[in-house]
Short mmCIF file of C-alpha atoms in Angstrom, two decimals:
data_model
loop_
_atom_site.label_atom_id
_atom_site.label_comp_id
_atom_site.label_asym_id
_atom_site.label_seq_id
_atom_site.Cartn_x
_atom_site.Cartn_y
_atom_site.Cartn_z
CA MET A 9 34.37 2.43 -42.51
CA LEU A 10 35.38 1.51 -38.98
CA SER A 11 38.76 -0.10 -38.75
CA ALA A 12 39.30 -3.40 -36.94
CA GLU A 13 42.69 -2.11 -35.82
CA GLY A 14 42.85 -1.98 -32.04
CA ALA A 15 39.70 -4.08 -31.60
CA GLN A 16 39.56 -6.15 -28.46
CA PRO A 17 40.47 -9.83 -28.91
CA VAL A 18 37.57 -12.10 -28.01
CA SER A 19 38.11 -15.45 -26.30
CA PRO A 20 36.36 -18.41 -27.95
CA ALA A 21 34.38 -19.02 -24.74
CA LEU A 22 33.07 -15.45 -24.62
CA LEU A 23 32.39 -15.40 -28.35
CA LYS A 24 30.28 -18.55 -27.98
CA VAL A 25 28.01 -16.72 -25.53
CA LEU A 26 27.87 -13.53 -27.61
CA ASN A 27 27.30 -15.13 -31.00
CA GLY A 28 23.76 -14.42 -32.21
CA ALA A 29 23.15 -11.44 -29.93
CA VAL A 30 20.46 -8.96 -31.01
CA ASP A 31 20.92 -5.30 -30.09
CA LEU A 32 17.54 -3.55 -29.78
CA HIS A 33 19.00 -0.16 -28.87
CA CYS A 34 21.76 0.99 -31.24
CA HIS A 35 22.29 4.73 -31.67
CA SER A 36 24.14 4.79 -34.97
CA GLY A 37 23.65 7.72 -37.30
CA PRO A 38 22.56 9.90 -38.97
CA SER A 39 21.19 11.89 -36.06
CA PRO A 40 21.20 15.48 -34.80
CA PHE A 41 22.98 14.00 -31.78
CA PRO A 42 26.68 13.37 -32.53
CA ARG A 43 27.21 9.70 -33.42
CA ARG A 44 30.37 7.61 -33.55
CA LEU A 45 29.24 5.35 -36.40
CA ASP A 46 26.56 5.10 -39.06
CA HIS A 47 24.19 2.18 -39.65
CA VAL A 48 26.48 0.44 -42.16
CA GLU A 49 29.41 0.71 -39.78
CA ALA A 50 27.19 -0.64 -37.00
CA SER A 51 26.56 -3.73 -39.12
CA TYR A 52 30.27 -4.36 -39.52
CA ASP A 53 30.86 -3.68 -35.83
CA GLY A 54 28.23 -6.29 -34.96
CA ALA A 55 29.98 -8.89 -37.10
CA ARG A 56 32.94 -8.90 -34.70
CA ILE A 57 30.88 -11.03 -32.32
CA GLY A 58 28.53 -12.63 -34.83
CA MET A 59 25.51 -10.50 -33.99
CA ARG A 60 22.28 -11.75 -35.49
CA ALA A 61 20.62 -8.36 -35.91
CA ILE A 62 20.64 -4.71 -34.88
CA LEU A 63 17.73 -2.31 -34.37
CA VAL A 64 18.79 1.29 -34.98
CA LYS A 65 17.04 4.07 -33.11
CA SER A 66 16.78 7.80 -33.66
CA HIS A 67 14.83 10.04 -31.34
CA HIS A 68 14.04 12.33 -34.24
CA HIS A 69 13.18 10.47 -37.44
CA ASN A 70 12.09 7.22 -39.07
CA THR A 71 15.25 5.11 -39.39
CA VAL A 72 13.63 2.82 -41.97
CA MET A 73 14.22 5.51 -44.58
CA ASP A 74 17.90 5.67 -43.60
CA LEU A 75 18.24 1.94 -44.19
CA LEU A 76 16.48 2.07 -47.54
CA ALA A 77 18.76 4.89 -48.64
CA MET A 78 21.81 2.92 -47.47
CA GLY A 79 20.52 -0.23 -49.19
CA PRO A 80 23.41 -0.63 -51.65
CA TRP A 81 25.93 -0.57 -48.79
CA LEU A 82 23.84 -2.71 -46.43
CA ALA A 83 23.16 -5.36 -49.07
CA ASP A 84 26.57 -6.92 -48.51
CA ALA A 85 26.95 -5.86 -44.87
CA PRO A 86 27.32 -8.79 -42.45
CA THR A 87 24.71 -8.02 -39.79
CA PRO A 88 21.06 -7.33 -40.72
CA VAL A 89 19.92 -3.88 -39.58
CA TYR A 90 16.31 -2.94 -38.85
CA GLY A 91 14.63 0.39 -38.14
CA GLY A 92 11.53 2.03 -36.73
CA VAL A 93 10.10 5.34 -35.62
CA ALA A 94 10.07 7.25 -32.32
CA LEU A 95 6.91 9.27 -31.79
CA ASN A 96 8.37 12.65 -30.89
CA SER A 97 7.23 15.99 -32.26
CA GLU A 98 9.50 15.72 -35.32
CA VAL A 99 7.16 13.06 -36.77
CA GLY A 100 3.93 14.55 -35.42
CA GLY A 101 3.81 12.80 -32.05
CA MET A 102 1.23 10.04 -31.70
CA ASN A 103 0.77 9.98 -35.45
CA PRO A 104 -0.70 6.82 -37.03
CA SER A 105 0.34 8.02 -40.48
CA ALA A 106 4.02 8.15 -39.49
CA VAL A 107 3.74 4.70 -37.93
CA ALA A 108 1.98 3.24 -40.98
CA MET A 109 4.73 4.48 -43.29
CA SER A 110 7.51 3.15 -41.07
CA LEU A 111 6.07 -0.28 -40.31
CA ARG A 112 4.56 -0.95 -43.73
CA MET A 113 7.89 -0.11 -45.36
CA GLY A 114 9.71 -2.67 -43.27
CA GLY A 115 10.04 -1.12 -39.82
CA ARG A 116 10.05 -3.38 -36.79
CA CYS A 117 9.62 -1.00 -33.84
CA VAL A 118 7.63 1.97 -32.57
CA TRP A 119 9.06 3.91 -29.67
CA ALA A 120 6.57 5.88 -27.57
CA PRO A 121 7.66 9.50 -27.02
CA THR A 122 11.24 9.74 -25.78
CA THR A 123 12.79 13.22 -25.79
CA CYS A 124 9.31 14.77 -26.06
CA SER A 125 7.69 12.90 -23.17
CA LYS A 126 6.87 14.89 -20.05
CA GLN A 127 9.00 12.49 -18.04
CA HIS A 128 12.04 13.19 -20.22
CA ILE A 129 11.50 16.94 -20.30
CA ASP A 130 11.19 17.09 -16.51
CA HIS A 131 14.32 14.93 -16.10
CA HIS A 132 16.37 16.95 -18.57
CA SER A 133 15.29 20.30 -17.14
CA HIS A 134 16.86 19.29 -13.83
CA GLY A 135 20.24 18.62 -15.40
CA GLY A 136 19.70 14.91 -16.07
CA ASP A 137 22.43 13.11 -17.99
CA PHE A 138 21.40 13.25 -21.65
CA PRO A 139 23.16 14.56 -24.76
CA ALA A 140 22.22 17.81 -26.46
CA ALA A 141 21.42 18.06 -30.16
CA ALA A 142 23.78 19.89 -32.48
CA VAL A 143 20.86 21.97 -33.81
CA ASP A 144 17.75 23.56 -32.29
CA LEU A 145 15.02 21.01 -32.92
CA ALA A 146 12.11 23.15 -31.63
CA GLU A 147 10.64 20.08 -29.95
CA THR A 148 7.32 20.19 -28.14
CA GLU A 149 5.85 17.87 -25.53
CA VAL A 150 3.96 14.81 -26.78
CA SER A 151 1.39 12.99 -24.65
CA ILE A 152 -0.42 9.72 -25.21
CA PHE A 153 -3.50 11.26 -23.55
CA ASP A 154 -6.18 13.59 -24.87
CA GLU A 155 -7.45 16.72 -23.12
CA ALA A 156 -9.88 14.62 -21.09
CA GLY A 157 -7.03 12.53 -19.73
CA GLU A 158 -7.98 9.44 -21.72
CA VAL A 159 -5.71 7.52 -24.09
CA SER A 160 -6.01 9.57 -27.27
CA ALA A 161 -7.50 8.48 -30.59
CA GLY A 162 -4.10 8.98 -32.20
CA THR A 163 -2.49 6.67 -29.66
CA ARG A 164 -5.11 4.01 -30.26
CA GLY A 165 -4.55 4.35 -34.00
CA VAL A 166 -0.82 3.83 -33.48
CA VAL A 167 -1.48 0.69 -31.46
CA ASP A 168 -3.83 -0.63 -34.15
CA ILE A 169 -1.03 -0.51 -36.74
CA VAL A 170 1.46 -2.09 -34.33
CA ALA A 171 -1.02 -4.91 -33.74
CA GLU A 172 -1.65 -5.33 -37.47
CA THR A 173 2.05 -5.63 -38.30
CA GLY A 174 3.20 -7.60 -35.25
CA ALA A 175 5.81 -4.94 -34.49
CA LEU A 176 7.54 -4.11 -31.23
CA LEU A 177 6.08 -1.31 -29.11
CA THR A 178 8.27 0.27 -26.44
CA GLY A 179 7.36 2.64 -23.65
CA GLY A 180 10.03 5.09 -24.80
CA HIS A 181 10.69 7.58 -22.04
CA LEU A 182 7.14 7.58 -20.68
CA GLY A 183 6.78 7.46 -16.92
CA GLY A 184 5.24 4.49 -15.19
CA GLU A 185 1.60 5.57 -15.28
CA PRO A 186 1.42 6.51 -18.99
CA ALA A 187 3.45 3.41 -19.89
CA LYS A 188 0.88 1.26 -18.09
CA ALA A 189 -1.98 3.05 -19.87
CA LEU A 190 -0.31 2.53 -23.25
CA PHE A 191 0.51 -1.13 -22.64
CA GLU A 192 -2.98 -1.85 -21.33
CA VAL A 193 -4.41 -0.65 -24.65
CA ALA A 194 -1.77 -2.57 -26.59
CA ALA A 195 -2.30 -5.82 -24.67
CA GLY A 196 -6.04 -5.45 -25.18
CA LYS A 197 -5.47 -5.26 -28.93
CA GLY A 198 -3.27 -8.34 -28.95
CA VAL A 199 0.17 -6.74 -29.19
CA ARG A 200 2.64 -9.44 -28.13
CA ARG A 201 5.90 -7.51 -28.28
CA LEU A 202 6.11 -4.91 -25.52
CA LEU A 203 9.27 -3.45 -24.03
CA LEU A 204 9.91 -1.13 -21.10
CA GLN A 205 13.28 0.59 -21.51
CA HIS A 206 15.71 1.63 -18.73
CA PRO A 207 13.15 1.72 -15.89
CA ASP A 208 15.63 3.36 -13.51
CA PHE A 209 16.88 6.01 -15.97
CA ILE A 210 14.46 8.86 -16.83
CA VAL A 211 11.43 6.51 -16.75
CA GLY A 212 11.51 6.10 -12.97
CA ALA A 213 9.18 3.09 -12.86
CA SER A 214 8.34 1.82 -9.40
CA ASN A 215 8.39 -1.83 -8.36
CA SER A 216 4.61 -1.95 -8.57
CA ASP A 217 4.76 -0.38 -12.06
CA ILE A 218 7.20 -3.07 -13.14
CA GLU A 219 5.01 -5.81 -11.73
CA GLU A 220 1.95 -4.50 -13.59
CA LEU A 221 3.83 -3.98 -16.86
CA VAL A 222 5.36 -7.46 -16.79
CA GLY A 223 1.88 -8.77 -16.03
CA LEU A 224 0.71 -7.14 -19.27
CA GLY A 225 3.38 -9.07 -21.15
CA ALA A 226 6.18 -6.50 -21.19
CA TYR A 227 9.88 -7.24 -21.16
CA VAL A 228 12.27 -4.97 -19.26
CA GLU A 229 15.35 -3.65 -21.04
CA HIS A 230 18.60 -2.61 -19.37
CA GLU A 231 21.27 -0.74 -21.25
CA ILE A 232 24.96 -1.58 -21.35
CA ALA A 233 25.84 2.13 -21.58
CA MET A 234 24.68 2.68 -18.02
CA TYR A 235 27.06 0.07 -16.61
CA HIS A 236 30.12 0.60 -18.78
CA PRO A 237 33.00 2.30 -16.90
CA GLU A 238 33.86 4.46 -19.93
CA VAL A 239 30.39 6.05 -19.93
CA THR A 240 31.15 8.26 -16.98
CA ALA A 241 27.91 10.25 -17.05
CA ILE A 242 26.07 7.35 -15.39
CA GLY A 243 28.40 4.57 -14.23
CA TRP A 244 26.08 2.33 -12.24
CA PRO A 245 27.57 -0.69 -10.40
CA ILE A 246 27.04 -4.11 -11.92
CA GLN A 247 25.24 -5.17 -8.74
CA GLN A 248 22.34 -2.90 -9.70
CA LEU A 249 21.82 -4.91 -12.89
CA LEU A 250 22.18 -8.20 -11.04
CA ASP A 251 19.46 -7.07 -8.64
CA TRP A 252 17.18 -6.25 -11.58
CA ILE A 253 17.77 -9.66 -13.15
CA ASP A 254 16.92 -11.35 -9.84
CA ARG A 255 13.80 -9.20 -9.48
CA VAL A 256 12.32 -9.67 -12.94
CA GLY A 257 14.04 -12.87 -14.05
CA PRO A 258 16.04 -13.49 -17.22
CA GLU A 259 12.84 -14.71 -18.87
CA ARG A 260 11.57 -11.10 -19.00
CA THR A 261 14.87 -9.22 -19.17
CA VAL A 262 16.58 -7.78 -22.24
CA ILE A 263 20.08 -6.34 -22.39
CA SER A 264 20.87 -3.89 -25.21
CA SER A 265 23.71 -1.48 -25.85
CA ASP A 266 22.22 2.06 -26.01
CA LEU A 267 25.59 2.92 -27.57
CA GLY A 268 26.81 4.59 -30.72
CA GLN A 269 27.19 8.11 -29.35
CA GLU A 270 30.33 10.09 -30.08
CA GLY A 271 32.81 9.65 -27.23
CA ASN A 272 31.31 6.37 -25.97
CA PRO A 273 32.48 2.79 -26.56
CA LEU A 274 31.33 1.02 -29.71
CA PRO A 275 28.23 -1.15 -29.15
CA VAL A 276 30.16 -4.40 -29.51
CA ASP A 277 32.82 -3.29 -27.04
CA GLY A 278 29.96 -2.66 -24.64
CA TYR A 279 28.72 -6.23 -25.08
CA LEU A 280 32.23 -7.60 -24.58
CA TYR A 281 32.54 -5.77 -21.27
CA LEU A 282 29.10 -6.40 -19.80
CA VAL A 283 28.62 -10.01 -20.81
CA ALA A 284 32.03 -10.87 -19.38
CA ALA A 285 31.09 -9.06 -16.17
CA LEU A 286 27.80 -10.95 -15.86
CA LEU A 287 29.55 -14.28 -16.36
CA ASP A 288 32.23 -13.31 -13.82
CA HIS A 289 29.44 -12.56 -11.31
CA GLY A 290 27.98 -16.03 -11.73
CA VAL A 291 25.08 -15.42 -14.12
CA PRO A 292 24.61 -18.70 -16.00
CA GLU A 293 25.42 -18.71 -19.71
CA LYS A 294 21.89 -19.82 -20.60
CA ASP A 295 20.45 -16.82 -18.75
CA VAL A 296 22.83 -14.42 -20.47
CA ARG A 297 21.87 -15.92 -23.83
CA ARG A 298 18.19 -15.51 -22.99
CA MET A 299 18.70 -11.80 -22.26
CA ILE A 300 20.98 -10.86 -25.16
CA ALA A 301 19.78 -13.21 -27.91
CA ASP A 302 16.54 -15.14 -27.37
CA ASN A 303 14.31 -12.46 -25.88
CA PRO A 304 15.40 -9.65 -28.23
CA ALA A 305 15.11 -11.95 -31.27
CA PHE A 306 11.48 -12.56 -30.36
CA LEU A 307 10.82 -8.86 -29.76
CA LEU A 308 12.32 -7.92 -33.12
CA GLY A 309 10.10 -10.45 -34.85
CA LEU A 310 12.87 -12.85 -35.81
CA GLU A 311 11.23 -15.63 -33.80
CA GLU A 312 7.66 -16.45 -32.88
CA SER A 313 8.65 -17.15 -29.27
CA PRO A 314 11.69 -16.40 -27.11
CA SER A 315 12.65 -20.04 -26.58
#
Protein backbone atom coordinates (compact mmCIF):
# COMPACT_ATOMS: atom_id res chain seq x y z
CA MET A 1 0.00 0.00 0.00
CA LEU A 2 1.17 3.53 -0.71
CA SER A 3 2.60 5.27 2.29
CA ALA A 4 1.41 8.71 3.37
CA GLU A 5 4.97 9.50 4.43
CA GLY A 6 6.29 12.46 2.47
CA ALA A 7 2.84 13.43 1.17
CA GLN A 8 2.35 17.09 0.46
CA PRO A 9 0.51 19.03 3.19
CA VAL A 10 -2.74 20.50 1.90
CA SER A 11 -3.99 23.90 3.06
CA PRO A 12 -7.61 23.96 4.25
CA ALA A 13 -8.46 26.49 1.52
CA LEU A 14 -7.07 24.28 -1.25
CA LEU A 15 -8.63 21.16 0.23
CA LYS A 16 -12.02 22.88 0.20
CA VAL A 17 -11.73 23.34 -3.56
CA LEU A 18 -10.41 19.83 -4.18
CA ASN A 19 -12.84 17.94 -1.97
CA GLY A 20 -15.25 15.90 -4.09
CA ALA A 21 -13.10 15.89 -7.23
CA VAL A 22 -13.74 13.10 -9.74
CA ASP A 23 -10.80 11.81 -11.78
CA LEU A 24 -11.98 10.42 -15.13
CA HIS A 25 -8.51 9.45 -16.34
CA CYS A 26 -6.52 7.43 -13.80
CA HIS A 27 -3.88 5.03 -15.11
CA SER A 28 -3.51 2.72 -12.13
CA GLY A 29 -2.67 -0.92 -12.73
CA PRO A 30 -2.54 -3.70 -13.69
CA SER A 31 -1.38 -2.80 -17.18
CA PRO A 32 1.30 -3.85 -19.66
CA PHE A 33 2.52 -0.26 -19.29
CA PRO A 34 4.51 0.20 -16.06
CA ARG A 35 2.27 1.70 -13.37
CA ARG A 36 3.14 3.39 -10.08
CA LEU A 37 0.04 2.21 -8.20
CA ASP A 38 -2.81 -0.26 -8.49
CA HIS A 39 -6.53 0.50 -8.31
CA VAL A 40 -6.76 -0.06 -4.54
CA GLU A 41 -3.81 2.24 -3.94
CA ALA A 42 -5.42 4.80 -6.24
CA SER A 43 -8.48 4.78 -3.97
CA TYR A 44 -6.37 5.52 -0.91
CA ASP A 45 -4.42 8.17 -2.81
CA GLY A 46 -7.70 9.88 -3.73
CA ALA A 47 -8.76 10.00 -0.09
CA ARG A 48 -5.95 12.47 0.66
CA ILE A 49 -8.08 15.20 -0.92
CA GLY A 50 -11.51 13.69 -0.38
CA MET A 51 -12.03 12.56 -3.96
CA ARG A 52 -15.57 11.48 -4.72
CA ALA A 53 -14.70 8.88 -7.36
CA ILE A 54 -12.04 7.60 -9.74
CA LEU A 55 -12.42 6.08 -13.21
CA VAL A 56 -9.55 3.72 -13.99
CA LYS A 57 -8.45 3.28 -17.58
CA SER A 58 -6.41 0.64 -19.36
CA HIS A 59 -5.67 0.83 -23.06
CA HIS A 60 -5.62 -2.94 -23.23
CA HIS A 61 -8.37 -4.57 -21.17
CA ASN A 62 -11.71 -4.21 -19.40
CA THR A 63 -10.91 -2.66 -16.01
CA VAL A 64 -14.29 -3.68 -14.59
CA MET A 65 -12.92 -7.21 -14.17
CA ASP A 66 -9.92 -5.82 -12.27
CA LEU A 67 -12.24 -4.08 -9.84
CA LEU A 68 -14.40 -7.15 -9.32
CA ALA A 69 -11.30 -9.23 -8.62
CA MET A 70 -10.06 -6.59 -6.17
CA GLY A 71 -13.50 -6.38 -4.54
CA PRO A 72 -12.44 -7.57 -1.07
CA TRP A 73 -9.77 -4.86 -0.89
CA LEU A 74 -11.92 -2.14 -2.48
CA ALA A 75 -14.88 -2.84 -0.20
CA ASP A 76 -13.29 -0.85 2.62
CA ALA A 77 -11.27 1.50 0.42
CA PRO A 78 -12.16 5.19 0.88
CA THR A 79 -12.73 6.37 -2.69
CA PRO A 80 -15.16 4.55 -5.03
CA VAL A 81 -13.42 3.25 -8.16
CA TYR A 82 -15.15 2.61 -11.49
CA GLY A 83 -14.01 0.95 -14.70
CA GLY A 84 -14.73 0.54 -18.38
CA VAL A 85 -13.30 -0.75 -21.62
CA ALA A 86 -11.12 0.77 -24.36
CA LEU A 87 -11.91 -0.57 -27.82
CA ASN A 88 -8.44 -1.53 -29.02
CA SER A 89 -7.52 -4.76 -30.76
CA GLU A 90 -6.99 -6.61 -27.46
CA VAL A 91 -10.79 -6.67 -26.94
CA GLY A 92 -11.71 -7.06 -30.61
CA GLY A 93 -11.92 -3.40 -31.58
CA MET A 94 -15.41 -2.01 -32.12
CA ASN A 95 -16.89 -5.04 -30.42
CA PRO A 96 -20.42 -4.76 -28.98
CA SER A 97 -19.94 -8.00 -27.05
CA ALA A 98 -16.95 -6.59 -25.14
CA VAL A 99 -18.90 -3.42 -24.41
CA ALA A 100 -21.98 -5.33 -23.25
CA MET A 101 -19.93 -7.37 -20.79
CA SER A 102 -18.15 -4.32 -19.39
CA LEU A 103 -21.14 -2.00 -19.02
CA ARG A 104 -23.66 -4.62 -17.91
CA MET A 105 -21.24 -5.78 -15.21
CA GLY A 106 -20.97 -2.29 -13.77
CA GLY A 107 -18.72 -0.38 -16.17
CA ARG A 108 -19.26 3.33 -16.60
CA CYS A 109 -17.17 4.23 -19.67
CA VAL A 110 -16.31 3.15 -23.20
CA TRP A 111 -13.19 4.61 -24.75
CA ALA A 112 -13.07 4.68 -28.55
CA PRO A 113 -9.81 3.24 -29.94
CA THR A 114 -6.76 4.75 -28.28
CA THR A 115 -3.44 3.03 -29.00
CA CYS A 116 -4.98 1.27 -32.01
CA SER A 117 -6.47 4.34 -33.69
CA LYS A 118 -4.86 5.53 -36.91
CA GLN A 119 -4.29 8.91 -35.29
CA HIS A 120 -2.33 7.34 -32.43
CA ILE A 121 -0.34 5.01 -34.66
CA ASP A 122 0.66 7.88 -36.95
CA HIS A 123 1.62 10.04 -33.95
CA HIS A 124 3.63 7.30 -32.27
CA SER A 125 5.44 6.30 -35.46
CA HIS A 126 6.88 9.82 -35.63
CA GLY A 127 8.38 9.59 -32.16
CA GLY A 128 5.43 11.09 -30.29
CA ASP A 129 5.64 11.11 -26.50
CA PHE A 130 3.92 7.93 -25.34
CA PRO A 131 5.08 5.03 -23.17
CA ALA A 132 5.99 1.63 -24.56
CA ALA A 133 4.48 -1.61 -23.27
CA ALA A 134 6.65 -4.07 -21.37
CA VAL A 135 5.51 -6.87 -23.71
CA ASP A 136 4.78 -7.16 -27.44
CA LEU A 137 1.02 -6.71 -27.67
CA ALA A 138 0.71 -7.46 -31.41
CA GLU A 139 -1.80 -4.63 -31.74
CA THR A 140 -3.55 -3.88 -35.01
CA GLU A 141 -5.30 -0.75 -36.21
CA VAL A 142 -8.97 -0.32 -35.28
CA SER A 143 -11.33 1.93 -37.23
CA ILE A 144 -14.87 3.04 -36.51
CA PHE A 145 -15.57 2.89 -40.26
CA ASP A 146 -16.37 -0.01 -42.57
CA GLU A 147 -14.75 -0.66 -45.94
CA ALA A 148 -17.21 1.71 -47.60
CA GLY A 149 -16.12 4.54 -45.32
CA GLU A 150 -19.37 4.55 -43.34
CA VAL A 151 -19.68 4.19 -39.57
CA SER A 152 -19.54 0.43 -39.14
CA ALA A 153 -22.27 -1.86 -37.85
CA GLY A 154 -20.02 -2.79 -34.94
CA THR A 155 -19.60 0.86 -34.01
CA ARG A 156 -23.34 1.43 -34.13
CA GLY A 157 -23.83 -1.65 -31.94
CA VAL A 158 -21.37 -0.23 -29.42
CA VAL A 159 -23.25 3.06 -29.34
CA ASP A 160 -26.56 1.24 -28.84
CA ILE A 161 -25.27 -0.37 -25.63
CA VAL A 162 -23.79 2.93 -24.40
CA ALA A 163 -27.18 4.56 -24.98
CA GLU A 164 -29.00 1.72 -23.21
CA THR A 165 -26.82 1.92 -20.10
CA GLY A 166 -26.36 5.70 -19.94
CA ALA A 167 -22.58 5.27 -19.91
CA LEU A 168 -19.86 7.71 -20.88
CA LEU A 169 -18.47 7.51 -24.42
CA THR A 170 -15.12 9.13 -25.14
CA GLY A 171 -13.42 9.81 -28.44
CA GLY A 172 -10.30 7.98 -27.26
CA HIS A 173 -7.42 8.87 -29.54
CA LEU A 174 -9.53 9.29 -32.67
CA GLY A 175 -8.75 12.28 -34.84
CA GLY A 176 -11.23 15.08 -35.29
CA GLU A 177 -13.14 13.70 -38.27
CA PRO A 178 -13.77 10.18 -36.91
CA ALA A 179 -14.58 11.62 -33.48
CA LYS A 180 -17.25 13.81 -35.09
CA ALA A 181 -18.65 10.83 -36.99
CA LEU A 182 -18.81 8.75 -33.81
CA PHE A 183 -20.39 11.50 -31.72
CA GLU A 184 -22.94 12.30 -34.41
CA VAL A 185 -24.17 8.71 -34.25
CA ALA A 186 -24.10 8.76 -30.45
CA ALA A 187 -25.98 12.07 -30.17
CA GLY A 188 -28.55 10.74 -32.63
CA LYS A 189 -29.13 7.75 -30.36
CA GLY A 190 -29.55 9.92 -27.29
CA VAL A 191 -26.16 9.45 -25.64
CA ARG A 192 -25.83 12.32 -23.15
CA ARG A 193 -22.33 11.70 -21.83
CA LEU A 194 -19.69 12.44 -24.47
CA LEU A 195 -16.08 13.38 -23.85
CA LEU A 196 -13.27 14.49 -26.14
CA GLN A 197 -9.90 13.80 -24.51
CA HIS A 198 -6.69 15.87 -24.85
CA PRO A 199 -7.61 17.60 -28.14
CA ASP A 200 -4.09 19.02 -28.54
CA PHE A 201 -2.24 15.76 -27.74
CA ILE A 202 -2.38 12.98 -30.37
CA VAL A 203 -6.01 13.83 -31.29
CA GLY A 204 -5.10 17.10 -33.02
CA ALA A 205 -8.64 18.48 -33.13
CA SER A 206 -9.03 21.81 -34.89
CA ASN A 207 -11.02 24.75 -33.55
CA SER A 208 -13.84 23.93 -35.95
CA ASP A 209 -13.76 20.28 -34.80
CA ILE A 210 -14.08 21.43 -31.20
CA GLU A 211 -16.96 23.72 -32.04
CA GLU A 212 -18.84 20.91 -33.81
CA LEU A 213 -18.15 18.36 -31.07
CA VAL A 214 -19.27 20.71 -28.29
CA GLY A 215 -22.35 21.42 -30.40
CA LEU A 216 -23.09 17.68 -30.31
CA GLY A 217 -22.99 17.80 -26.51
CA ALA A 218 -19.38 16.82 -25.90
CA TYR A 219 -17.22 17.96 -23.02
CA VAL A 220 -13.51 18.61 -23.56
CA GLU A 221 -11.01 17.01 -21.19
CA HIS A 222 -7.55 18.35 -20.39
CA GLU A 223 -5.01 16.28 -18.53
CA ILE A 224 -2.96 17.38 -15.54
CA ALA A 225 -0.04 15.22 -16.71
CA MET A 226 0.55 17.52 -19.65
CA TYR A 227 0.98 20.59 -17.46
CA HIS A 228 2.85 19.13 -14.50
CA PRO A 229 6.54 20.19 -14.40
CA GLU A 230 7.63 16.69 -13.31
CA VAL A 231 6.18 15.13 -16.48
CA THR A 232 9.02 16.35 -18.64
CA ALA A 233 7.97 14.54 -21.82
CA ILE A 234 5.30 17.18 -22.47
CA GLY A 235 5.52 20.14 -20.09
CA TRP A 236 3.04 22.58 -21.58
CA PRO A 237 2.70 26.06 -20.01
CA ILE A 238 -0.32 26.72 -17.83
CA GLN A 239 -1.33 29.53 -20.19
CA GLN A 240 -2.21 26.91 -22.81
CA LEU A 241 -4.81 25.43 -20.45
CA LEU A 242 -6.12 28.87 -19.51
CA ASP A 243 -6.61 29.62 -23.21
CA TRP A 244 -8.58 26.38 -23.62
CA ILE A 245 -10.80 27.21 -20.66
CA ASP A 246 -11.51 30.65 -22.13
CA ARG A 247 -12.24 29.12 -25.53
CA VAL A 248 -14.61 26.35 -24.47
CA GLY A 249 -15.77 27.64 -21.09
CA PRO A 250 -15.69 25.84 -17.74
CA GLU A 251 -19.23 24.64 -18.42
CA ARG A 252 -17.86 22.22 -21.05
CA THR A 253 -14.36 21.62 -19.68
CA VAL A 254 -13.14 18.66 -17.62
CA ILE A 255 -9.78 18.38 -15.89
CA SER A 256 -8.49 14.87 -15.11
CA SER A 257 -5.13 13.50 -14.06
CA ASP A 258 -3.96 11.05 -16.79
CA LEU A 259 -1.48 9.95 -14.12
CA GLY A 260 -0.48 6.71 -12.47
CA GLN A 261 2.45 5.85 -14.72
CA GLU A 262 5.72 4.72 -13.21
CA GLY A 263 8.04 7.70 -12.80
CA ASN A 264 5.26 10.31 -12.82
CA PRO A 265 3.61 12.12 -9.89
CA LEU A 266 0.73 10.43 -8.12
CA PRO A 267 -2.68 11.54 -9.42
CA VAL A 268 -3.51 13.49 -6.26
CA ASP A 269 -0.17 15.31 -6.32
CA GLY A 270 -1.09 16.32 -9.85
CA TYR A 271 -4.39 17.79 -8.65
CA LEU A 272 -2.63 19.64 -5.83
CA TYR A 273 -0.26 21.27 -8.30
CA LEU A 274 -2.66 22.16 -11.10
CA VAL A 275 -5.61 23.35 -9.05
CA ALA A 276 -3.32 25.62 -7.05
CA ALA A 277 -1.88 26.95 -10.31
CA LEU A 278 -5.32 27.68 -11.75
CA LEU A 279 -6.36 29.53 -8.60
CA ASP A 280 -3.09 31.49 -8.62
CA HIS A 281 -3.85 32.53 -12.22
CA GLY A 282 -7.22 33.92 -11.24
CA VAL A 283 -9.59 31.12 -12.25
CA PRO A 284 -12.60 31.43 -9.91
CA GLU A 285 -13.12 28.63 -7.39
CA LYS A 286 -16.60 27.91 -8.76
CA ASP A 287 -15.15 27.38 -12.24
CA VAL A 288 -12.43 25.07 -10.93
CA ARG A 289 -15.08 23.08 -9.05
CA ARG A 290 -17.16 22.82 -12.20
CA MET A 291 -14.21 21.37 -14.13
CA ILE A 292 -12.86 18.94 -11.51
CA ALA A 293 -16.02 17.88 -9.69
CA ASP A 294 -19.40 18.82 -11.20
CA ASN A 295 -18.82 18.04 -14.87
CA PRO A 296 -16.95 14.76 -14.30
CA ALA A 297 -19.53 13.61 -11.73
CA PHE A 298 -22.22 14.00 -14.37
CA LEU A 299 -20.14 12.23 -17.02
CA LEU A 300 -19.47 9.29 -14.70
CA GLY A 301 -23.18 8.96 -14.01
CA LEU A 302 -23.04 10.10 -10.40
CA GLU A 303 -25.38 12.99 -11.16
CA GLU A 304 -28.16 13.52 -13.66
CA SER A 305 -26.84 16.99 -14.54
CA PRO A 306 -23.57 18.84 -13.99
CA SER A 307 -25.06 21.54 -11.77
